[in-house]
Amino acid sequence: MKKQLILATCAAMLTLVGCQETEVSKGTGLTQPELQAASHLPPPANFSDVSSPAGRVALAPTKYITQVFEYSPAPGQFINKLPVYAAGNNAAAMAAKAATALVGKTNGLVCLGAFGGYIVVGFDHTIANVTGKDFKVYGNAFADWSEAGIVMVSRDVNGNGLPDDVWYELAGSEYSNVNTIHNYSITYTKPSPLNADVPWTDNQGNSGVVKRNSFHTQASYYPQWQGNTITFTGTRVWPNAYDSDPSATEHWVAPAYAWGYTDNVVNTDTNATFDISWAVNASGTPVTLTGIDFVKVYTATIQDAGWLGEVSTEIAGIEDINIP
């Protein structure tokens, strides 16, 4: 116990005043390896080494994404392109590429593909649930073209820094719509050949394909680092895209849902922001969260929009709007 106390004391002395090894070793009773270990104990997570008389200083939190934990898209016309897949890439490599596109910014772009495709991200601080809106999720929607994504949140209750606690859906305007399907599940199958349409079946007895088009000619629309099938389960909102002029050249529009979805309105719209107080549990019961540490976004619908291809959510970044 005495040696452990001395180790802790040495670490504190080194951290605070930058002692030389010979200055702290006198009379400690520590062996040289123990002293060396004490001098390399990591600093607290919210401190950074700086070359100044002040020593270590606290880092201000960043308002943007700092980590991508998982990137698991459904098939789509931008899959294997945003981000780019290279032969041999696995799930970790693709998550790292998604991180390159999104960390520290709001002008990146990552595609989630058709229904269920998702991304899980984290921050260097807890986003507080304050009065009013709490954070913004950036997409690339524009007037009359919504590719809505559902937003889920989680708190790091067990304190391990990983998104392995309970997830809560932020219930948007369509959550209680009679046409919304909760616990909707869809399975996509790797096509053969790889450059064919991607077949899918769902738990409602439906089937279809994610169609290829002439504008995107990559080797496959199926995420090539995945296995032979991928299944996603979540809330499916009613498809909102339609051909507004079927008598002439196709003119597809997808009006925005009222509120509560990402990639649903332009980023300057107030409805691109989210309130943690919208959170509900798996039974649809509202829950009270003082803050959140992780965000998950997934594509909310399954629909083909003619020559425009499948409806697929894109994410460009996330911002804690209450940090100056």
Tab-separated table of C-alpha atoms in Angstrom:
chain	number	residue	atom	x	y	z
A	1	MET	CA	0.000	0.000	0.000
A	2	LYS	CA	2.839	2.384	0.886
A	3	LYS	CA	4.467	1.811	-2.499
A	4	GLN	CA	1.148	2.434	-4.266
A	5	LEU	CA	0.752	5.724	-2.408
A	6	ILE	CA	4.268	6.743	-3.371
A	7	LEU	CA	3.544	5.873	-7.020
A	8	ALA	CA	0.432	8.047	-6.991
A	9	THR	CA	2.320	10.881	-5.283
A	10	CYS	CA	5.118	10.749	-7.832
A	11	ALA	CA	2.654	10.798	-10.699
A	12	ALA	CA	0.939	13.850	-9.244
A	13	MET	CA	4.279	15.615	-8.684
A	14	LEU	CA	5.399	14.909	-12.224
A	15	THR	CA	2.106	16.104	-13.654
A	16	LEU	CA	2.005	19.331	-11.678
A	17	VAL	CA	5.629	20.492	-11.613
A	18	GLY	CA	7.429	18.421	-14.242
A	19	CYS	CA	10.010	16.945	-11.780
A	20	GLN	CA	13.134	15.282	-13.087
A	21	GLU	CA	13.433	11.564	-12.416
A	22	THR	CA	16.360	11.997	-9.987
A	23	GLU	CA	14.469	14.617	-7.982
A	24	VAL	CA	11.537	12.365	-7.122
A	25	SER	CA	13.457	9.114	-6.710
A	26	LYS	CA	15.328	10.122	-3.583
A	27	GLY	CA	13.895	8.358	-0.546
A	28	THR	CA	10.897	6.913	-2.390
A	29	GLY	CA	11.942	3.281	-2.224
A	30	LEU	CA	10.783	2.813	-5.821
A	31	THR	CA	12.695	0.749	-8.322
A	32	GLN	CA	13.710	2.453	-11.554
A	33	PRO	CA	11.004	0.626	-13.613
A	34	GLU	CA	8.343	1.642	-11.079
A	35	LEU	CA	9.444	5.246	-11.214
A	36	GLN	CA	9.448	5.165	-14.999
A	37	ALA	CA	5.910	3.776	-14.970
A	38	ALA	CA	4.778	6.474	-12.557
A	39	SER	CA	6.188	9.197	-14.790
A	40	HIS	CA	4.139	7.946	-17.756
A	41	LEU	CA	0.746	7.606	-16.104
A	42	PRO	CA	-1.809	9.193	-18.478
A	43	PRO	CA	-3.256	12.599	-17.615
A	44	PRO	CA	-6.981	13.092	-17.092
A	45	ALA	CA	-8.973	12.783	-20.310
A	46	ASN	CA	-9.888	16.475	-20.414
A	47	PHE	CA	-6.305	17.741	-20.101
A	48	SER	CA	-3.647	18.311	-22.727
A	49	ASP	CA	0.141	18.704	-22.593
A	50	VAL	CA	1.274	22.233	-23.416
A	51	SER	CA	4.725	23.804	-23.304
A	52	SER	CA	3.968	26.685	-20.976
A	53	PRO	CA	4.590	27.621	-17.347
A	54	ALA	CA	0.995	26.671	-16.610
A	55	GLY	CA	1.709	23.030	-17.448
A	56	ARG	CA	-1.500	21.194	-18.319
A	57	VAL	CA	-4.629	23.099	-19.255
A	58	ALA	CA	-8.239	21.968	-19.631
A	59	LEU	CA	-9.466	21.529	-23.194
A	60	ALA	CA	-12.715	23.207	-24.198
A	61	PRO	CA	-15.197	20.687	-25.633
A	62	THR	CA	-15.787	20.735	-29.361
A	63	LYS	CA	-19.359	21.151	-30.551
A	64	TYR	CA	-18.943	18.576	-33.330
A	65	ILE	CA	-18.636	14.805	-33.759
A	66	THR	CA	-15.350	13.464	-32.390
A	67	GLN	CA	-15.753	9.748	-33.088
A	68	VAL	CA	-17.553	7.333	-35.413
A	69	PHE	CA	-18.208	4.028	-33.670
A	70	GLU	CA	-20.055	2.222	-36.434
A	71	TYR	CA	-21.019	2.728	-40.061
A	72	SER	CA	-23.434	0.128	-41.415
A	73	PRO	CA	-25.281	1.340	-44.513
A	74	ALA	CA	-28.043	-0.398	-46.410
A	75	PRO	CA	-27.622	-0.838	-50.179
A	76	GLY	CA	-27.899	2.240	-52.363
A	77	GLN	CA	-26.557	4.192	-55.319
A	78	PHE	CA	-23.957	6.043	-53.224
A	79	ILE	CA	-22.825	3.030	-51.215
A	80	ASN	CA	-19.164	2.107	-51.727
A	81	LYS	CA	-18.722	5.735	-52.900
A	82	LEU	CA	-19.592	7.932	-49.873
A	83	PRO	CA	-17.212	6.884	-48.388
A	84	VAL	CA	-15.219	4.975	-51.002
A	85	TYR	CA	-14.780	1.248	-50.462
A	86	ALA	CA	-11.405	-0.281	-51.356
A	87	ALA	CA	-10.743	-3.997	-51.714
A	88	GLY	CA	-9.987	-5.511	-48.328
A	89	ASN	CA	-11.699	-2.798	-46.269
A	90	ASN	CA	-13.620	-4.174	-43.281
A	91	ALA	CA	-16.228	-2.551	-41.042
A	92	ALA	CA	-13.584	-0.814	-38.917
A	93	ALA	CA	-11.866	0.615	-41.991
A	94	MET	CA	-15.148	1.939	-43.359
A	95	ALA	CA	-16.043	3.493	-39.990
A	96	ALA	CA	-12.655	5.230	-40.036
A	97	LYS	CA	-13.396	6.600	-43.510
A	98	ALA	CA	-16.773	7.851	-42.297
A	99	ALA	CA	-14.966	9.527	-39.396
A	100	THR	CA	-12.637	11.298	-41.819
A	101	ALA	CA	-15.708	12.710	-43.554
A	102	LEU	CA	-17.581	13.794	-40.413
A	103	VAL	CA	-15.347	14.429	-37.396
A	104	GLY	CA	-15.013	18.095	-36.480
A	105	LYS	CA	-17.133	19.429	-39.327
A	106	THR	CA	-20.645	19.876	-40.698
A	107	ASN	CA	-19.865	19.839	-44.413
A	108	GLY	CA	-18.848	16.217	-44.861
A	109	LEU	CA	-21.117	13.675	-46.509
A	110	VAL	CA	-21.780	10.018	-45.714
A	111	CYS	CA	-24.597	8.019	-47.301
A	112	LEU	CA	-26.666	5.560	-45.245
A	113	GLY	CA	-28.436	3.849	-48.161
A	114	ALA	CA	-32.009	2.557	-48.114
A	115	PHE	CA	-34.131	1.807	-45.033
A	116	GLY	CA	-32.230	0.943	-41.877
A	117	GLY	CA	-28.716	1.899	-42.948
A	118	TYR	CA	-27.127	3.680	-39.979
A	119	ILE	CA	-24.188	5.425	-38.374
A	120	VAL	CA	-23.298	5.751	-34.664
A	121	VAL	CA	-21.239	8.732	-33.506
A	122	GLY	CA	-19.948	10.218	-30.259
A	123	PHE	CA	-18.667	13.457	-28.774
A	124	ASP	CA	-16.018	14.609	-26.306
A	125	HIS	CA	-18.677	15.783	-23.857
A	126	THR	CA	-22.264	15.137	-22.846
A	127	ILE	CA	-24.739	17.156	-24.914
A	128	ALA	CA	-26.964	18.714	-22.262
A	129	ASN	CA	-30.740	18.654	-22.435
A	130	VAL	CA	-31.512	22.340	-22.016
A	131	THR	CA	-34.731	24.257	-22.500
A	132	GLY	CA	-35.468	24.229	-26.221
A	133	LYS	CA	-33.418	22.573	-28.968
A	134	ASP	CA	-30.122	20.852	-28.161
A	135	PHE	CA	-28.304	19.791	-31.330
A	136	LYS	CA	-28.448	19.941	-35.116
A	137	VAL	CA	-27.963	17.071	-37.550
A	138	TYR	CA	-26.793	18.281	-40.953
A	139	GLY	CA	-27.909	16.586	-44.171
A	140	ASN	CA	-28.214	17.594	-47.824
A	141	ALA	CA	-31.983	18.014	-48.218
A	142	PHE	CA	-33.381	20.772	-50.408
A	143	ALA	CA	-36.803	22.165	-51.256
A	144	ASP	CA	-39.286	19.373	-52.007
A	145	TRP	CA	-36.677	16.672	-51.555
A	146	SER	CA	-36.587	14.995	-48.161
A	147	GLU	CA	-34.692	11.754	-47.513
A	148	ALA	CA	-35.633	11.545	-43.883
A	149	GLY	CA	-33.560	9.838	-41.235
A	150	ILE	CA	-34.608	8.873	-37.728
A	151	VAL	CA	-32.416	10.106	-34.869
A	152	MET	CA	-31.753	8.022	-31.763
A	153	VAL	CA	-29.806	9.018	-28.651
A	154	SER	CA	-28.068	7.251	-25.783
A	155	ARG	CA	-26.418	8.187	-22.487
A	156	ASP	CA	-23.161	6.575	-21.353
A	157	VAL	CA	-24.741	5.233	-18.167
A	158	ASN	CA	-22.082	2.590	-17.511
A	159	GLY	CA	-19.286	5.088	-18.123
A	160	ASN	CA	-17.204	2.909	-20.435
A	161	GLY	CA	-17.165	5.383	-23.317
A	162	LEU	CA	-18.955	2.980	-25.674
A	163	PRO	CA	-22.466	3.184	-27.181
A	164	ASP	CA	-23.666	0.001	-25.478
A	165	ASP	CA	-26.383	1.429	-23.229
A	166	VAL	CA	-30.103	1.838	-23.972
A	167	TRP	CA	-31.072	3.726	-27.138
A	168	TYR	CA	-34.048	6.087	-27.323
A	169	GLU	CA	-35.795	7.303	-30.463
A	170	LEU	CA	-36.480	11.009	-30.830
A	171	ALA	CA	-40.148	10.739	-31.747
A	172	GLY	CA	-40.818	12.950	-34.760
A	173	SER	CA	-44.103	14.112	-36.246
A	174	GLU	CA	-44.837	10.729	-37.861
A	175	TYR	CA	-44.138	8.562	-34.819
A	176	SER	CA	-47.858	8.024	-34.090
A	177	ASN	CA	-49.053	8.188	-37.700
A	178	VAL	CA	-51.262	5.184	-38.527
A	179	ASN	CA	-49.065	4.477	-41.557
A	180	THR	CA	-45.855	4.317	-39.524
A	181	ILE	CA	-44.628	0.787	-38.798
A	182	HIS	CA	-42.733	0.179	-35.570
A	183	ASN	CA	-40.429	-2.837	-35.272
A	184	TYR	CA	-40.213	-2.932	-39.051
A	185	SER	CA	-37.521	-5.326	-40.260
A	186	ILE	CA	-35.921	-5.657	-43.691
A	187	THR	CA	-33.276	-8.027	-45.051
A	188	TYR	CA	-31.096	-7.276	-48.071
A	189	THR	CA	-29.316	-10.058	-49.960
A	190	LYS	CA	-25.987	-9.677	-51.739
A	191	PRO	CA	-26.781	-9.851	-55.471
A	192	SER	CA	-25.216	-12.238	-57.933
A	193	PRO	CA	-23.653	-10.850	-59.999
A	194	LEU	CA	-22.565	-8.046	-57.685
A	195	ASN	CA	-23.596	-5.369	-60.180
A	196	ALA	CA	-27.240	-6.500	-60.223
A	197	ASP	CA	-30.186	-4.914	-58.389
A	198	VAL	CA	-30.158	-5.708	-54.655
A	199	PRO	CA	-33.141	-7.834	-53.530
A	200	TRP	CA	-34.903	-7.319	-50.207
A	201	THR	CA	-37.725	-8.826	-48.155
A	202	ASP	CA	-39.429	-7.425	-45.060
A	203	ASN	CA	-41.452	-8.686	-42.102
A	204	GLN	CA	-44.665	-7.348	-43.646
A	205	GLY	CA	-44.629	-9.912	-46.460
A	206	ASN	CA	-43.246	-7.479	-49.034
A	207	SER	CA	-40.268	-7.825	-51.351
A	208	GLY	CA	-38.493	-5.679	-53.893
A	209	VAL	CA	-35.104	-4.504	-55.106
A	210	VAL	CA	-32.818	-1.532	-54.691
A	211	LYS	CA	-32.445	-0.680	-58.368
A	212	ARG	CA	-29.263	0.269	-60.157
A	213	ASN	CA	-29.290	3.319	-62.403
A	214	SER	CA	-27.137	4.719	-65.187
A	215	PHE	CA	-25.746	7.572	-63.094
A	216	HIS	CA	-23.866	5.428	-60.565
A	217	THR	CA	-21.899	2.574	-62.057
A	218	GLN	CA	-19.705	1.325	-59.191
A	219	ALA	CA	-19.131	-2.430	-58.913
A	220	SER	CA	-22.059	-2.920	-56.533
A	221	TYR	CA	-24.734	-1.038	-54.606
A	222	TYR	CA	-24.392	-3.630	-51.824
A	223	PRO	CA	-21.888	-2.696	-49.063
A	224	GLN	CA	-19.045	-4.965	-50.114
A	225	TRP	CA	-17.533	-5.477	-46.663
A	226	GLN	CA	-20.773	-7.060	-45.415
A	227	GLY	CA	-21.826	-10.717	-45.505
A	228	ASN	CA	-24.377	-12.356	-47.780
A	229	THR	CA	-27.349	-10.755	-45.999
A	230	ILE	CA	-27.863	-7.729	-43.769
A	231	THR	CA	-30.955	-7.078	-41.652
A	232	PHE	CA	-32.122	-3.808	-40.105
A	233	THR	CA	-34.963	-3.207	-37.657
A	234	GLY	CA	-36.508	0.102	-36.649
A	235	THR	CA	-39.338	2.551	-37.220
A	236	ARG	CA	-40.431	2.911	-40.846
A	237	VAL	CA	-42.296	6.102	-41.723
A	238	TRP	CA	-44.676	6.250	-44.678
A	239	PRO	CA	-42.952	6.904	-48.040
A	240	ASN	CA	-43.347	10.548	-49.058
A	241	ALA	CA	-41.858	10.670	-52.586
A	242	TYR	CA	-44.122	10.752	-55.628
A	243	ASP	CA	-44.013	11.604	-59.326
A	244	SER	CA	-45.743	14.976	-59.513
A	245	ASP	CA	-46.144	14.879	-63.304
A	246	PRO	CA	-46.490	11.273	-64.502
A	247	SER	CA	-47.984	12.366	-67.826
A	248	ALA	CA	-44.691	13.933	-68.899
A	249	THR	CA	-41.050	13.416	-67.968
A	250	GLU	CA	-40.808	12.067	-64.428
A	251	HIS	CA	-40.732	14.879	-61.887
A	252	TRP	CA	-40.274	13.386	-58.441
A	253	VAL	CA	-40.813	15.360	-55.250
A	254	ALA	CA	-40.547	14.337	-51.602
A	255	PRO	CA	-42.130	16.946	-49.316
A	256	ALA	CA	-40.649	17.314	-45.849
A	257	TYR	CA	-42.295	15.712	-42.843
A	258	ALA	CA	-43.479	18.262	-40.277
A	259	TRP	CA	-40.575	17.909	-37.804
A	260	GLY	CA	-38.251	15.519	-36.021
A	261	TYR	CA	-36.208	13.992	-38.880
A	262	THR	CA	-32.780	14.673	-40.324
A	263	ASP	CA	-32.023	15.228	-44.025
A	264	ASN	CA	-35.633	16.364	-44.138
A	265	VAL	CA	-35.277	20.150	-44.538
A	266	VAL	CA	-32.459	22.490	-45.532
A	267	ASN	CA	-29.816	22.891	-42.839
A	268	THR	CA	-30.768	26.517	-42.155
A	269	ASP	CA	-34.318	25.516	-41.198
A	270	THR	CA	-35.118	25.388	-37.484
A	271	ASN	CA	-36.518	21.885	-38.058
A	272	ALA	CA	-32.989	20.633	-38.706
A	273	THR	CA	-32.480	20.886	-34.932
A	274	PHE	CA	-33.484	18.345	-32.289
A	275	ASP	CA	-34.715	18.330	-28.711
A	276	ILE	CA	-33.527	15.539	-26.422
A	277	SER	CA	-36.878	15.852	-24.637
A	278	TRP	CA	-38.513	14.106	-27.622
A	279	ALA	CA	-36.916	10.826	-26.494
A	280	VAL	CA	-39.142	7.770	-26.056
A	281	ASN	CA	-38.294	4.230	-25.011
A	282	ALA	CA	-38.979	1.057	-26.995
A	283	SER	CA	-42.603	1.101	-25.806
A	284	GLY	CA	-43.131	4.683	-26.951
A	285	THR	CA	-43.164	6.099	-23.430
A	286	PRO	CA	-41.443	9.497	-23.036
A	287	VAL	CA	-38.263	9.417	-20.960
A	288	THR	CA	-36.336	12.160	-19.199
A	289	LEU	CA	-32.657	12.464	-20.120
A	290	THR	CA	-30.412	15.160	-18.669
A	291	GLY	CA	-28.047	14.749	-21.599
A	292	ILE	CA	-26.766	12.341	-24.247
A	293	ASP	CA	-23.350	11.040	-25.301
A	294	PHE	CA	-24.093	9.159	-28.527
A	295	VAL	CA	-26.286	9.668	-31.587
A	296	LYS	CA	-27.473	7.093	-34.102
A	297	VAL	CA	-29.036	8.081	-37.426
A	298	TYR	CA	-30.751	5.662	-39.810
A	299	THR	CA	-32.768	5.936	-43.019
A	300	ALA	CA	-36.469	6.070	-42.163
A	301	THR	CA	-38.176	4.731	-45.279
A	302	ILE	CA	-37.888	2.256	-48.149
A	303	GLN	CA	-38.852	3.704	-51.520
A	304	ASP	CA	-37.689	3.864	-55.120
A	305	ALA	CA	-37.988	7.291	-56.746
A	306	GLY	CA	-37.695	6.409	-60.406
A	307	TRP	CA	-34.678	7.859	-62.192
A	308	LEU	CA	-33.552	9.474	-58.911
A	309	GLY	CA	-32.982	6.054	-57.366
A	310	GLU	CA	-33.739	4.896	-53.842
A	311	VAL	CA	-34.544	7.323	-51.035
A	312	SER	CA	-31.487	7.330	-48.773
A	313	THR	CA	-30.477	9.525	-45.852
A	314	GLU	CA	-27.173	11.386	-45.944
A	315	ILE	CA	-25.430	12.917	-42.949
A	316	ALA	CA	-22.990	15.832	-43.141
A	317	GLY	CA	-22.254	16.366	-39.434
A	318	ILE	CA	-23.736	17.078	-36.009
A	319	GLU	CA	-23.405	20.206	-33.858
A	320	ASP	CA	-24.119	20.851	-30.183
A	321	ILE	CA	-25.906	24.166	-30.706
A	322	ASN	CA	-25.551	25.278	-27.086
A	323	ILE	CA	-21.754	25.504	-27.166
A	324	PRO	CA	-20.604	28.981	-28.303
